[in-house]
XYZ file of C-alpha atoms in Angstrom:
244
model
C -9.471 12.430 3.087
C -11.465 13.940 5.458
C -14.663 13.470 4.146
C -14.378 9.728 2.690
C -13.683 6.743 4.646
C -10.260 4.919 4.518
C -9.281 2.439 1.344
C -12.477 3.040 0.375
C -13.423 3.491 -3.753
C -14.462 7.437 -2.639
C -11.114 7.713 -0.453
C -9.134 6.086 -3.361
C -10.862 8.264 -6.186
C -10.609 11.619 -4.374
C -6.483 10.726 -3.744
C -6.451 10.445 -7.718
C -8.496 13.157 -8.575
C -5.854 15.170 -6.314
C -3.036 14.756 -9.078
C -1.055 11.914 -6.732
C 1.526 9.850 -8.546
C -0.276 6.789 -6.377
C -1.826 5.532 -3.843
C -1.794 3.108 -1.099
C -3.608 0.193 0.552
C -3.882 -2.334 2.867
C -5.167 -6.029 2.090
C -5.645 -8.920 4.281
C -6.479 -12.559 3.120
C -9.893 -14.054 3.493
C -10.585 -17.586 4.558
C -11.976 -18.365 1.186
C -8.649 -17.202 -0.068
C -9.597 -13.665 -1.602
C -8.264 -10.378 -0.461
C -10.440 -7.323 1.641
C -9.119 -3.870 1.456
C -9.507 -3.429 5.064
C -6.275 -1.517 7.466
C -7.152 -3.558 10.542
C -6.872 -7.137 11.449
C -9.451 -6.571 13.835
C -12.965 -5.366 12.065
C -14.372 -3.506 15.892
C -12.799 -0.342 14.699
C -14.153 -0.131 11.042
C -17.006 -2.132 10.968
C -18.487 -2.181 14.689
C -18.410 -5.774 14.936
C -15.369 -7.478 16.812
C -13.668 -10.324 14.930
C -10.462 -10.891 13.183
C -10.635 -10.239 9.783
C -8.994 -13.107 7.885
C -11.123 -15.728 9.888
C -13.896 -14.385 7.862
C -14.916 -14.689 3.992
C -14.730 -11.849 1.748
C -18.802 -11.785 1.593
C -19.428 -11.962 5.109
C -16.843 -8.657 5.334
C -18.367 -7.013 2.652
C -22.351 -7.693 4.072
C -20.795 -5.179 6.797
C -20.536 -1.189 6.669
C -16.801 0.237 6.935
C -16.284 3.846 8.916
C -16.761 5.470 12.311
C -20.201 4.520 13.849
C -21.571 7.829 11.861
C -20.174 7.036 8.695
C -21.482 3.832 8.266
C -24.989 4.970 8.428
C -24.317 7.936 6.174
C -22.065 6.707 4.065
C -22.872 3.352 3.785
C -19.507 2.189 2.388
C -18.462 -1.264 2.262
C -14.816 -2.822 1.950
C -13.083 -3.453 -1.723
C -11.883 -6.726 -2.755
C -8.990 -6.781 -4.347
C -10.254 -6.973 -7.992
C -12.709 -4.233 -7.081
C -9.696 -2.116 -5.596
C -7.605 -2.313 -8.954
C -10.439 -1.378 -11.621
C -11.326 1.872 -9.110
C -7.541 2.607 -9.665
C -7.192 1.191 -13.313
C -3.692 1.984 -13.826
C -4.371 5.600 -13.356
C -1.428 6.422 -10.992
C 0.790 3.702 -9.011
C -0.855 1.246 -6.882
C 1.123 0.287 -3.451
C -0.631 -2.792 -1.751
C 0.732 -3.111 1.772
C 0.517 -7.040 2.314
C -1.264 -7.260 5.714
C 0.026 -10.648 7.809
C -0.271 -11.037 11.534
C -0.633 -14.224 13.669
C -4.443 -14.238 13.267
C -4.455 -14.496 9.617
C -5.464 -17.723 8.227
C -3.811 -20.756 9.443
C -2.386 -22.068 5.959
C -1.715 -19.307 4.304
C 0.807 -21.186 1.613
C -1.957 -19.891 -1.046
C -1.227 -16.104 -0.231
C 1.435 -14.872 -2.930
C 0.266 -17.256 -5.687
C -3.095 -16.214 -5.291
C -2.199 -12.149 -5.512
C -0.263 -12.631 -8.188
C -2.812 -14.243 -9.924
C -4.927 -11.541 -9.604
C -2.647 -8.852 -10.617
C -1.697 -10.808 -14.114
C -5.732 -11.325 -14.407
C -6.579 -7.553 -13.860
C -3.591 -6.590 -16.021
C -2.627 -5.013 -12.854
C 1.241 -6.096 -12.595
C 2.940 -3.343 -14.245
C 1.590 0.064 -12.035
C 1.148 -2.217 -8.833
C 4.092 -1.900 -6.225
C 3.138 -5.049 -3.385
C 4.551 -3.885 -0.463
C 5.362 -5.335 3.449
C 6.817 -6.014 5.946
C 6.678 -9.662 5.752
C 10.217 -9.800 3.682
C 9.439 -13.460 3.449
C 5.853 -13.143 1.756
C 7.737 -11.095 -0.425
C 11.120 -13.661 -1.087
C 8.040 -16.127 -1.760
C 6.543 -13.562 -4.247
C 9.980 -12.473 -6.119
C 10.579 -16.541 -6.535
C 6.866 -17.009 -7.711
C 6.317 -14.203 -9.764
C 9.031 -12.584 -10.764
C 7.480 -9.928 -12.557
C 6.009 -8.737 -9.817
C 6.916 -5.427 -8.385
C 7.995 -5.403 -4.480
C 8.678 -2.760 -2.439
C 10.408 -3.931 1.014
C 8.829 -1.903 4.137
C 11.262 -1.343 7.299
C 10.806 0.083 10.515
C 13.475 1.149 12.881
C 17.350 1.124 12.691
C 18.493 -2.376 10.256
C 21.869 -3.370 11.409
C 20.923 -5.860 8.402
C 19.705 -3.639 6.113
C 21.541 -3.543 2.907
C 22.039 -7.775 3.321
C 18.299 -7.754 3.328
C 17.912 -5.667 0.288
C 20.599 -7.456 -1.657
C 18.091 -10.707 -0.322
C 15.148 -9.745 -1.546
C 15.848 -7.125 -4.737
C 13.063 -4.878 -4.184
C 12.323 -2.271 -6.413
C 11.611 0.012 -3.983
C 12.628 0.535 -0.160
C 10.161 2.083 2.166
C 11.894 3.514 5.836
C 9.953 4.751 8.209
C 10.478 8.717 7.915
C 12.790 8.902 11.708
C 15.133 6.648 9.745
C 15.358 8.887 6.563
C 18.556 10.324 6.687
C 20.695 11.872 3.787
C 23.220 8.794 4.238
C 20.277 6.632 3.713
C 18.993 8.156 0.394
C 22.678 8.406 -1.046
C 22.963 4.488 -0.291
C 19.939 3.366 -1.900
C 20.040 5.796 -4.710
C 23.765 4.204 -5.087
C 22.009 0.578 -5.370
C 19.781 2.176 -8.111
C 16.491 1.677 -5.177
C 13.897 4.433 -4.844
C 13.305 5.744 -1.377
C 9.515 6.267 -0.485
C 9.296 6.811 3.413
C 6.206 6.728 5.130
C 3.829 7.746 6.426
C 5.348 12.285 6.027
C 2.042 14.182 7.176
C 3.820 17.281 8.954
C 4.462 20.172 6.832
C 8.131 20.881 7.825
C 8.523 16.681 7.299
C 7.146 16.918 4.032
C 9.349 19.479 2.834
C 12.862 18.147 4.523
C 12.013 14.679 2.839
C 11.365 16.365 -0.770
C 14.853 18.762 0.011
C 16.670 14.995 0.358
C 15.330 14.480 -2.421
C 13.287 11.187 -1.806
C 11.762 9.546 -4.532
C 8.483 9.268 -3.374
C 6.335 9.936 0.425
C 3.791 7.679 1.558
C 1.000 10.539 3.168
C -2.009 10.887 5.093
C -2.573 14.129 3.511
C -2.042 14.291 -0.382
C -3.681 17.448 -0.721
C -1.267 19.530 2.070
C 1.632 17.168 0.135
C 0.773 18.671 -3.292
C 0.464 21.956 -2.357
C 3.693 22.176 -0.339
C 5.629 20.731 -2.935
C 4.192 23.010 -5.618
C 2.036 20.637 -7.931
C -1.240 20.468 -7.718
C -2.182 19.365 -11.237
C -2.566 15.513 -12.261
C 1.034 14.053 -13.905
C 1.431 11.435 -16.363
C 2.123 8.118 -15.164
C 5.598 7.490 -14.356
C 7.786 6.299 -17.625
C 8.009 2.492 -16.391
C 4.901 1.505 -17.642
C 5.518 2.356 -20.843
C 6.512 -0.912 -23.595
């Protein structure tokens, strides 16, 4: 929102407050082999200071202030760990974690699946988490790991590939990019039994063309504009598959 700054506990509390079936972010490895909830793999936009952010430990990140220069004095917010991220949700709505992995993260980075899921069976978190990326590898490594682990497979642009990928990996959900969300694409994956949630729908006349596909989900900058389009403002029940 507006008023809160990005993956942070007030941004992710004000999403659920909203009545939002879940919510999404981003989370980069430490070094010391943790997880920030951080969007950037450079910390000069959020934080002021310029460094990559998995050369750095989860405490030095969080001795820092996250926001726009104004923000961090008033607000005074500081990144989530991971652990910290899922008891602020607590199963609420759906979690999506969007698996951040560029050149500059760590250099061994073999730790990296085993250690998230770890975490998620520790926090009880496995069941309303969704990891999602677009490292399809990280996530192969993650289905063979942890099986019980919910993926989602992120895509961007046209996949000549697509459907051999998905078949691949068996992710339980399939994120396009909304350019690529096309009726044809919803009947296919809805025809493999896959949920569609394409990202990231803030224009109005978006949001409603996606819903009139009839999408399963939208990944949004704007939940409140979302809701209120769509005609539901008040909280839902958490979707059926968490249920024993």
């Amino acid at each position: 929102g507006s008023t809160t700054v990005e993956n942070s506990a007030a941004a992710l509390k004000r999403a659920i407050s909203l009545g939002v079936d879940g919510v999404e972010v981003d989370i980069w490895p430490t070094r010391d082999e943790g997880f920030v909830v951080l969007h950037d793999a450079d910390l000069t936009r959020l934080t002021g200071r310029p460094g990559w952010t998995s050369y750095l430990t989860l405490a030095e990140i969080q001795a820092l202030r996250i926001g726009g220069p104004i923000r961090r004095k008033l607000l005074g917010e500081r990144a989530l760990s991971l652990p910290e991220a899922l008891r602020v949700v607590g199963g609420k709505v759906e979690l999506l974690l969007e698996l951040k992995r560029t050149r500059h993260s760590s250099a061994a980075l073999a730790w990296v699946e085993e250690r998230l899921a770890q975490i998620l069976r520790e926090e009880n978190a496995v069941d309303w988490t969704l990891v999602i990326s677009f490292d399809h590898r990280s996530l192969l490594r993650l289905r063979e790991l942890a099986p019980e682990v919910r993926v989602g497979m992120l895509v961007a642009g046209e996949w000549l590939t697509l459907w051999e990928e998905v078949e691949r990996l068996s992710p339980q959900v399939l994120l396009p990019q909304w350019a690529q969300t096309n009726p044809t694409l919803v009947k296919e994956a809805h025809a493999r039994d896959l949920p569609l949630y394409p990202w990231v729908v803030n224009q109005p006349d978006l949001i409603v063309q996606m819903n009139e596909m009839e999408v399963d989900g939208l990944v949004t900058d704007r939940p409140a504009e979302a809701l209120e389009l769509l005609g539901r403002r008040q909280p839902r029940s958490f979707p059926k598959r968490t249920e024993v």
